[in-house]
């Protein structure tokens, strides 16, 4: 117990092997000892066919929780859809309503309808399925503990006992009026320290935070993280209590967002990418590459236009890549910092000028340092001259300034016009640094070396 | 109450203006109505001098919690250090022990000693300061609710009442033996539904998860996220209860890690970067640029070595950047996906071959698509020939395969040798794609166009 029970990769493989070799009774015995999240790891390493067999062998409650713990890209929905309707419905019925809705939300409409039709009690899940799965309504569960504002401590404790069979964890006890309008929460401390006849109204705490079901999950996650909330009530436009979102619902949201941001920054769209599916990979990467190819032609046009410089001075060709490439690197640095600041909401409207000013200065200083190195190399290596050193040194300084300014300016502008800066910035920045890098080297070479 | 009280930027600016214009009583009145996290936003928009004045004007409890909520890069420590010792000590004393240790942990050793000496009760904070701030010990608080395993329900409820004055939120009630060894937790439900004379031993739940104080904060965050834990006990080697980490402690960890990963991916080291400080920016970016410059010279050497091809065929110069640049883009895509999979722990040891195989295939397919486009352009534009189209098309295919394979292979190798793949991969990948891109274009041009 004193060492963290992080999943042993060996035991994940062992259990997977039991499935692969058809030893289902042994597999189920071992699976019973696992946390759902660990069993999910086992299911994720199996291929689709094996996973369906494993789920058939497991008790519905066990397999359901494990399927819920699987990440979206690990095809829990496909597995559920591959089961016969009766078994799939049994599994869904064992789940909490929000988990059931999440799992069913991953299915194709037809499979979803089929399994929903097999459920004994489907009203609640159907209601949750109506919310966008990336909204507060999509995250929330309607299982919660609530007491009436007219209750006494003794009545409230009775209610809690009664309702807590249905509710796995409760972080807040909600107090509602006769119309189910949320009026506050009960501090547990007050509840265990008060006389049984005391009305709960006397010590209820006003709810400071609540959200509407339409609120985007990213905003929900940010709100809960900022104010350290374990549980957040979701209310309709009339203030009536619909459900609650708990901290564990948004942990996954933060992880998804971080994945999305890093992939977008790397030029990959879509969250489906963290899989072994090459079709998805081509689909999510090729469009971006083709757009990049267009901009690469724009940069190529700069060189074509100055073809005569290359003809008269062939050794300049090798310098083009150095100056343009370094601009791309410096631009990416400025971009990463600015994109992350925007994502964290650290940029106030008045900050833009200061941020760009900083990047201009940083670009100048890094440009001088790198420019000095390339100037020296341009002067000292085979075929080099002091004038060549000056050309590449100045071009480097100029391009690193362009890199810094565009790396900050472009995401700021995109953010202002409500385009996600992570997705579109890098293409603009590297186009700028390529075009300016090539252009500066060739222009300076023409003026200083060839005239 | 039904709209989320997200911080209004206007009100943040209003409060900041009250400080700037010296209207401190009005500022303090407004500040009292704010959540600590919102007051932190106000303090963060002020400059250092104004912030110190604002903190002097605020009641110690209020300013302390706001300073704790400020992000690390927003210099809460500097503000504390700028106050006189007595005031700083007052502020620290109002905080929970883990928050006090976090805040003091940001100070220079001398300022830390000075303020610690001013505290009335400093043993607990000093003990917490001894742990690495990025470990479970650094995250934990020693304020928690615990009852003896020999207690009855009535005694346990008494204990909870007594101890809950000290404890802001409790998600678990810990049960310890006479030696303070953690033996389990009490379900709240059992507590409110059991007879007063019932021994708690009869319904305590075994603790499934606990960690040692040395465990790295990233592992703590991953454990809590994976198993949806609101609270996690920290125990020493003998199983004695030292403290607990709560979910809100690790929310910030996940955010920090995501920042670090994105910045590293963009070639920026250090977390200090999300500030307006140009000195820090140069310090954290210049080393990376200089390393990149070295690799750029390696790629340049490939062109210099094939200088005769450029002399005889100057129009090839413009194609070098296209093929190398596209390789860089495709390599970055493969890299982003692989780095993120590694960060999420989605890669088992046996997966490497499959991942590389997938990237090889994706590189081939994307190479064919982009190669077809450049081949057509190489054939159809001014100065183009079918043979030139073939050269650039084949070079594109080859380089995108190199890009995909190196984008997957390099982070996998670095991960295996325990180097963070996010920090070092991109430099290797772009070097590979530059060297191979230049080399392929020039080699194919020499063989197919010039011989």
PDB file of N, CA, C and O in Angstrom, chain B residues 244-296:
ATOM      1  N   UNK B 244      -1.724  15.047   2.900  1.00  0.00           N
ATOM      2  CA  UNK B 244      -2.565  14.646   1.763  1.00  0.00           C
ATOM      3  C   UNK B 244      -2.414  15.679   0.648  1.00  0.00           C
ATOM      4  O   UNK B 244      -2.199  16.859   0.899  1.00  0.00           O
ATOM      5  N   UNK B 245      -2.521  15.181  -0.552  1.00  0.00           N
ATOM      6  CA  UNK B 245      -2.551  16.046  -1.736  1.00  0.00           C
ATOM      7  C   UNK B 245      -3.989  16.078  -2.218  1.00  0.00           C
ATOM      8  O   UNK B 245      -4.649  15.039  -2.252  1.00  0.00           O
ATOM      9  N   UNK B 246      -4.522  17.266  -2.546  1.00  0.00           N
ATOM     10  CA  UNK B 246      -5.896  17.315  -3.046  1.00  0.00           C
ATOM     11  C   UNK B 246      -5.893  17.660  -4.530  1.00  0.00           C
ATOM     12  O   UNK B 246      -4.902  18.148  -5.070  1.00  0.00           O
ATOM     13  N   UNK B 247      -7.035  17.378  -5.167  1.00  0.00           N
ATOM     14  CA  UNK B 247      -7.121  17.504  -6.630  1.00  0.00           C
ATOM     15  C   UNK B 247      -6.708  18.879  -7.126  1.00  0.00           C
ATOM     16  O   UNK B 247      -6.129  19.012  -8.194  1.00  0.00           O
ATOM     17  N   UNK B 248      -7.017  19.926  -6.347  1.00  0.00           N
ATOM     18  CA  UNK B 248      -6.702  21.268  -6.828  1.00  0.00           C
ATOM     19  C   UNK B 248      -5.196  21.532  -6.849  1.00  0.00           C
ATOM     20  O   UNK B 248      -4.719  22.377  -7.587  1.00  0.00           O
ATOM     21  N   UNK B 249      -4.437  20.794  -6.020  1.00  0.00           N
ATOM     22  CA  UNK B 249      -2.980  20.947  -6.064  1.00  0.00           C
ATOM     23  C   UNK B 249      -2.415  20.483  -7.395  1.00  0.00           C
ATOM     24  O   UNK B 249      -1.409  21.017  -7.881  1.00  0.00           O
ATOM     25  N   UNK B 250      -3.024  19.462  -7.977  1.00  0.00           N
ATOM     26  CA  UNK B 250      -2.456  18.898  -9.198  1.00  0.00           C
ATOM     27  C   UNK B 250      -3.038  19.508 -10.474  1.00  0.00           C
ATOM     28  O   UNK B 250      -2.502  19.301 -11.551  1.00  0.00           O
ATOM     29  N   UNK B 251      -4.143  20.266 -10.337  1.00  0.00           N
ATOM     30  CA  UNK B 251      -4.651  20.968 -11.519  1.00  0.00           C
ATOM     31  C   UNK B 251      -3.565  21.880 -12.075  1.00  0.00           C
ATOM     32  O   UNK B 251      -3.325  21.931 -13.285  1.00  0.00           O
ATOM     33  N   UNK B 252      -2.906  22.609 -11.193  1.00  0.00           N
ATOM     34  CA  UNK B 252      -1.845  23.515 -11.620  1.00  0.00           C
ATOM     35  C   UNK B 252      -0.678  22.744 -12.211  1.00  0.00           C
ATOM     36  O   UNK B 252      -0.025  23.209 -13.140  1.00  0.00           O
ATOM     37  N   UNK B 253      -0.404  21.566 -11.660  1.00  0.00           N
ATOM     38  CA  UNK B 253       0.694  20.748 -12.173  1.00  0.00           C
ATOM     39  C   UNK B 253       0.440  20.394 -13.630  1.00  0.00           C
ATOM     40  O   UNK B 253       1.317  20.541 -14.489  1.00  0.00           O
ATOM     41  N   UNK B 254      -0.787  19.966 -13.930  1.00  0.00           N
ATOM     42  CA  UNK B 254      -1.113  19.579 -15.306  1.00  0.00           C
ATOM     43  C   UNK B 254      -0.942  20.766 -16.243  1.00  0.00           C
ATOM     44  O   UNK B 254      -0.433  20.637 -17.357  1.00  0.00           O
ATOM     45  N   UNK B 255      -1.338  21.948 -15.764  1.00  0.00           N
ATOM     46  CA  UNK B 255      -1.201  23.148 -16.588  1.00  0.00           C
ATOM     47  C   UNK B 255       0.276  23.485 -16.820  1.00  0.00           C
ATOM     48  O   UNK B 255       0.684  23.796 -17.939  1.00  0.00           O
ATOM     49  N   UNK B 256       1.066  23.400 -15.767  1.00  0.00           N
ATOM     50  CA  UNK B 256       2.508  23.649 -15.896  1.00  0.00           C
ATOM     51  C   UNK B 256       3.155  22.697 -16.879  1.00  0.00           C
ATOM     52  O   UNK B 256       3.999  23.082 -17.690  1.00  0.00           O
ATOM     53  N   UNK B 257       2.772  21.417 -16.761  1.00  0.00           N
ATOM     54  CA  UNK B 257       3.385  20.415 -17.637  1.00  0.00           C
ATOM     55  C   UNK B 257       3.010  20.681 -19.093  1.00  0.00           C
ATOM     56  O   UNK B 257       3.837  20.523 -19.989  1.00  0.00           O
ATOM     57  N   UNK B 258       1.736  21.066 -19.314  1.00  0.00           N
ATOM     58  CA  UNK B 258       1.308  21.339 -20.688  1.00  0.00           C
ATOM     59  C   UNK B 258       2.072  22.534 -21.251  1.00  0.00           C
ATOM     60  O   UNK B 258       2.480  22.545 -22.413  1.00  0.00           O
ATOM     61  N   UNK B 259       2.286  23.548 -20.413  1.00  0.00           N
ATOM     62  CA  UNK B 259       3.070  24.716 -20.834  1.00  0.00           C
ATOM     63  C   UNK B 259       4.488  24.299 -21.189  1.00  0.00           C
ATOM     64  O   UNK B 259       5.017  24.639 -22.253  1.00  0.00           O
ATOM     65  N   UNK B 260       5.083  23.541 -20.289  1.00  0.00           N
ATOM     66  CA  UNK B 260       6.462  23.111 -20.492  1.00  0.00           C
ATOM     67  C   UNK B 260       6.593  22.316 -21.790  1.00  0.00           C
ATOM     68  O   UNK B 260       7.520  22.538 -22.572  1.00  0.00           O
ATOM     69  N   UNK B 261       5.641  21.391 -22.009  1.00  0.00           N
ATOM     70  CA  UNK B 261       5.710  20.557 -23.212  1.00  0.00           C
ATOM     71  C   UNK B 261       5.597  21.386 -24.480  1.00  0.00           C
ATOM     72  O   UNK B 261       6.337  21.175 -25.438  1.00  0.00           O
ATOM     73  N   UNK B 262       4.649  22.335 -24.491  1.00  0.00           N
ATOM     74  CA  UNK B 262       4.472  23.128 -25.711  1.00  0.00           C
ATOM     75  C   UNK B 262       5.698  24.005 -25.957  1.00  0.00           C
ATOM     76  O   UNK B 262       6.182  24.120 -27.083  1.00  0.00           O
ATOM     77  N   UNK B 263       6.220  24.611 -24.893  1.00  0.00           N
ATOM     78  CA  UNK B 263       7.388  25.476 -25.062  1.00  0.00           C
ATOM     79  C   UNK B 263       8.594  24.669 -25.517  1.00  0.00           C
ATOM     80  O   UNK B 263       9.322  25.079 -26.420  1.00  0.00           O
ATOM     81  N   UNK B 264       8.804  23.525 -24.903  1.00  0.00           N
ATOM     82  CA  UNK B 264       9.937  22.698 -25.306  1.00  0.00           C
ATOM     83  C   UNK B 264       9.798  22.288 -26.753  1.00  0.00           C
ATOM     84  O   UNK B 264      10.759  22.256 -27.505  1.00  0.00           O
ATOM     85  N   UNK B 265       8.572  21.952 -27.122  1.00  0.00           N
ATOM     86  CA  UNK B 265       8.322  21.562 -28.500  1.00  0.00           C
ATOM     87  C   UNK B 265       8.661  22.711 -29.454  1.00  0.00           C
ATOM     88  O   UNK B 265       9.147  22.496 -30.553  1.00  0.00           O
ATOM     89  N   UNK B 266       8.396  23.931 -29.000  1.00  0.00           N
ATOM     90  CA  UNK B 266       8.702  25.103 -29.813  1.00  0.00           C
ATOM     91  C   UNK B 266      10.151  25.554 -29.685  1.00  0.00           C
ATOM     92  O   UNK B 266      10.537  26.560 -30.277  1.00  0.00           O
ATOM     93  N   UNK B 267      10.955  24.827 -28.896  1.00  0.00           N
ATOM     94  CA  UNK B 267      12.364  25.180 -28.767  1.00  0.00           C
ATOM     95  C   UNK B 267      12.638  26.264 -27.738  1.00  0.00           C
ATOM     96  O   UNK B 267      13.529  27.086 -27.906  1.00  0.00           O
ATOM     97  N   UNK B 268      11.856  26.285 -26.680  1.00  0.00           N
ATOM     98  CA  UNK B 268      12.057  27.262 -25.612  1.00  0.00           C
ATOM     99  C   UNK B 268      12.215  26.492 -24.316  1.00  0.00           C
ATOM    100  O   UNK B 268      11.360  25.687 -23.972  1.00  0.00           O
ATOM    101  N   UNK B 269      13.301  26.713 -23.604  1.00  0.00           N
ATOM    102  CA  UNK B 269      13.481  25.995 -22.348  1.00  0.00           C
ATOM    103  C   UNK B 269      12.985  26.849 -21.196  1.00  0.00           C
ATOM    104  O   UNK B 269      12.949  28.065 -21.285  1.00  0.00           O
ATOM    105  N   UNK B 270      12.595  26.205 -20.116  1.00  0.00           N
ATOM    106  CA  UNK B 270      12.252  26.946 -18.906  1.00  0.00           C
ATOM    107  C   UNK B 270      10.823  27.437 -18.912  1.00  0.00           C
ATOM    108  O   UNK B 270      10.228  27.703 -19.944  1.00  0.00           O
ATOM    109  N   UNK B 271      10.258  27.546 -17.707  1.00  0.00           N
ATOM    110  CA  UNK B 271       8.866  27.964 -17.570  1.00  0.00           C
ATOM    111  C   UNK B 271       8.765  29.468 -17.371  1.00  0.00           C
ATOM    112  O   UNK B 271       7.693  30.026 -17.378  1.00  0.00           O
ATOM    113  N   UNK B 272       9.893  30.091 -17.185  1.00  0.00           N
ATOM    114  CA  UNK B 272       9.896  31.517 -16.877  1.00  0.00           C
ATOM    115  C   UNK B 272       9.479  32.350 -18.076  1.00  0.00           C
ATOM    116  O   UNK B 272       9.333  33.550 -17.991  1.00  0.00           O
ATOM    117  N   UNK B 273       9.240  31.682 -19.189  1.00  0.00           N
ATOM    118  CA  UNK B 273       9.160  32.378 -20.454  1.00  0.00           C
ATOM    119  C   UNK B 273       7.860  33.144 -20.642  1.00  0.00           C
ATOM    120  O   UNK B 273       7.781  34.020 -21.471  1.00  0.00           O
ATOM    121  N   UNK B 274       6.814  32.791 -19.889  1.00  0.00           N
ATOM    122  CA  UNK B 274       5.528  33.427 -20.151  1.00  0.00           C
ATOM    123  C   UNK B 274       5.440  34.799 -19.506  1.00  0.00           C
ATOM    124  O   UNK B 274       4.418  35.191 -18.977  1.00  0.00           O
ATOM    125  N   UNK B 275       6.529  35.527 -19.549  1.00  0.00           N
ATOM    126  CA  UNK B 275       6.550  36.854 -18.941  1.00  0.00           C
ATOM    127  C   UNK B 275       6.971  37.857 -19.993  1.00  0.00           C
ATOM    128  O   UNK B 275       7.259  37.519 -21.130  1.00  0.00           O
ATOM    129  N   UNK B 276       7.028  39.117 -19.592  1.00  0.00           N
ATOM    130  CA  UNK B 276       7.448  40.151 -20.526  1.00  0.00           C
ATOM    131  C   UNK B 276       8.941  40.432 -20.421  1.00  0.00           C
ATOM    132  O   UNK B 276       9.434  41.406 -20.971  1.00  0.00           O
ATOM    133  N   UNK B 277       9.662  39.589 -19.710  1.00  0.00           N
ATOM    134  CA  UNK B 277      11.069  39.870 -19.452  1.00  0.00           C
ATOM    135  C   UNK B 277      11.926  39.432 -20.646  1.00  0.00           C
ATOM    136  O   UNK B 277      12.091  38.250 -20.913  1.00  0.00           O
ATOM    137  N   UNK B 278      12.495  40.404 -21.352  1.00  0.00           N
ATOM    138  CA  UNK B 278      13.265  40.061 -22.557  1.00  0.00           C
ATOM    139  C   UNK B 278      14.568  39.370 -22.210  1.00  0.00           C
ATOM    140  O   UNK B 278      15.080  38.577 -22.989  1.00  0.00           O
ATOM    141  N   UNK B 279      15.114  39.646 -21.009  1.00  0.00           N
ATOM    142  CA  UNK B 279      16.381  38.997 -20.641  1.00  0.00           C
ATOM    143  C   UNK B 279      16.182  37.482 -20.528  1.00  0.00           C
ATOM    144  O   UNK B 279      16.937  36.683 -21.057  1.00  0.00           O
ATOM    145  N   UNK B 280      15.094  37.105 -19.800  1.00  0.00           N
ATOM    146  CA  UNK B 280      14.778  35.678 -19.666  1.00  0.00           C
ATOM    147  C   UNK B 280      14.534  35.049 -21.024  1.00  0.00           C
ATOM    148  O   UNK B 280      14.924  33.908 -21.271  1.00  0.00           O
ATOM    149  N   UNK B 281      13.875  35.787 -21.910  1.00  0.00           N
ATOM    150  CA  UNK B 281      13.547  35.241 -23.226  1.00  0.00           C
ATOM    151  C   UNK B 281      14.825  34.949 -24.007  1.00  0.00           C
ATOM    152  O   UNK B 281      14.965  33.883 -24.611  1.00  0.00           O
ATOM    153  N   UNK B 282      15.760  35.895 -23.989  1.00  0.00           N
ATOM    154  CA  UNK B 282      17.023  35.667 -24.711  1.00  0.00           C
ATOM    155  C   UNK B 282      17.758  34.488 -24.089  1.00  0.00           C
ATOM    156  O   UNK B 282      18.255  33.595 -24.788  1.00  0.00           O
ATOM    157  N   UNK B 283      17.768  34.461 -22.765  1.00  0.00           N
ATOM    158  CA  UNK B 283      18.487  33.392 -22.066  1.00  0.00           C
ATOM    159  C   UNK B 283      17.906  32.013 -22.388  1.00  0.00           C
ATOM    160  O   UNK B 283      18.637  31.026 -22.502  1.00  0.00           O
ATOM    161  N   UNK B 284      16.599  31.935 -22.494  1.00  0.00           N
ATOM    162  CA  UNK B 284      15.997  30.614 -22.702  1.00  0.00           C
ATOM    163  C   UNK B 284      15.903  30.230 -24.173  1.00  0.00           C
ATOM    164  O   UNK B 284      15.630  29.086 -24.491  1.00  0.00           O
ATOM    165  N   UNK B 285      16.099  31.193 -25.089  1.00  0.00           N
ATOM    166  CA  UNK B 285      15.962  30.851 -26.506  1.00  0.00           C
ATOM    167  C   UNK B 285      17.295  30.798 -27.247  1.00  0.00           C
ATOM    168  O   UNK B 285      17.453  30.013 -28.181  1.00  0.00           O
ATOM    169  N   UNK B 286      18.238  31.674 -26.858  1.00  0.00           N
ATOM    170  CA  UNK B 286      19.468  31.777 -27.641  1.00  0.00           C
ATOM    171  C   UNK B 286      20.265  30.476 -27.704  1.00  0.00           C
ATOM    172  O   UNK B 286      20.736  30.097 -28.786  1.00  0.00           O
ATOM    173  N   UNK B 287      20.414  29.756 -26.573  1.00  0.00           N
ATOM    174  CA  UNK B 287      21.203  28.507 -26.656  1.00  0.00           C
ATOM    175  C   UNK B 287      20.623  27.551 -27.697  1.00  0.00           C
ATOM    176  O   UNK B 287      21.357  26.930 -28.456  1.00  0.00           O
ATOM    177  N   UNK B 288      19.311  27.461 -27.723  1.00  0.00           N
ATOM    178  CA  UNK B 288      18.645  26.570 -28.661  1.00  0.00           C
ATOM    179  C   UNK B 288      18.886  27.012 -30.118  1.00  0.00           C
ATOM    180  O   UNK B 288      19.142  26.196 -30.995  1.00  0.00           O
ATOM    181  N   UNK B 289      18.832  28.321 -30.324  1.00  0.00           N
ATOM    182  CA  UNK B 289      19.076  28.834 -31.679  1.00  0.00           C
ATOM    183  C   UNK B 289      20.509  28.542 -32.115  1.00  0.00           C
ATOM    184  O   UNK B 289      20.759  28.202 -33.273  1.00  0.00           O
ATOM    185  N   UNK B 290      21.452  28.677 -31.190  1.00  0.00           N
ATOM    186  CA  UNK B 290      22.855  28.439 -31.556  1.00  0.00           C
ATOM    187  C   UNK B 290      23.089  26.965 -31.889  1.00  0.00           C
ATOM    188  O   UNK B 290      23.833  26.642 -32.817  1.00  0.00           O
ATOM    189  N   UNK B 291      22.432  26.077 -31.136  1.00  0.00           N
ATOM    190  CA  UNK B 291      22.539  24.645 -31.468  1.00  0.00           C
ATOM    191  C   UNK B 291      21.940  24.400 -32.850  1.00  0.00           C
ATOM    192  O   UNK B 291      22.502  23.692 -33.682  1.00  0.00           O
ATOM    193  N   UNK B 292      20.786  25.024 -33.095  1.00  0.00           N
ATOM    194  CA  UNK B 292      20.165  24.891 -34.405  1.00  0.00           C
ATOM    195  C   UNK B 292      21.062  25.415 -35.517  1.00  0.00           C
ATOM    196  O   UNK B 292      21.075  24.879 -36.619  1.00  0.00           O
ATOM    197  N   UNK B 293      21.795  26.470 -35.202  1.00  0.00           N
ATOM    198  CA  UNK B 293      22.687  27.053 -36.208  1.00  0.00           C
ATOM    199  C   UNK B 293      23.770  26.043 -36.595  1.00  0.00           C
ATOM    200  O   UNK B 293      24.113  25.895 -37.771  1.00  0.00           O
ATOM    201  N   UNK B 294      24.274  25.359 -35.585  1.00  0.00           N
ATOM    202  CA  UNK B 294      25.269  24.316 -35.856  1.00  0.00           C
ATOM    203  C   UNK B 294      24.720  23.281 -36.832  1.00  0.00           C
ATOM    204  O   UNK B 294      25.390  22.900 -37.798  1.00  0.00           O
ATOM    205  N   UNK B 295      23.492  22.832 -36.566  1.00  0.00           N
ATOM    206  CA  UNK B 295      22.928  21.814 -37.454  1.00  0.00           C
ATOM    207  C   UNK B 295      22.623  22.407 -38.830  1.00  0.00           C
ATOM    208  O   UNK B 295      22.673  21.700 -39.836  1.00  0.00           O
ATOM    209  N   UNK B 296      22.303  23.715 -38.857  1.00  0.00           N
ATOM    210  CA  UNK B 296      22.067  24.352 -40.160  1.00  0.00           C
ATOM    211  C   UNK B 296      23.350  24.345 -40.983  1.00  0.00           C
ATOM    212  O   UNK B 296      23.315  24.193 -42.210  1.00  0.00           O
TER     213      UNK B 296
END
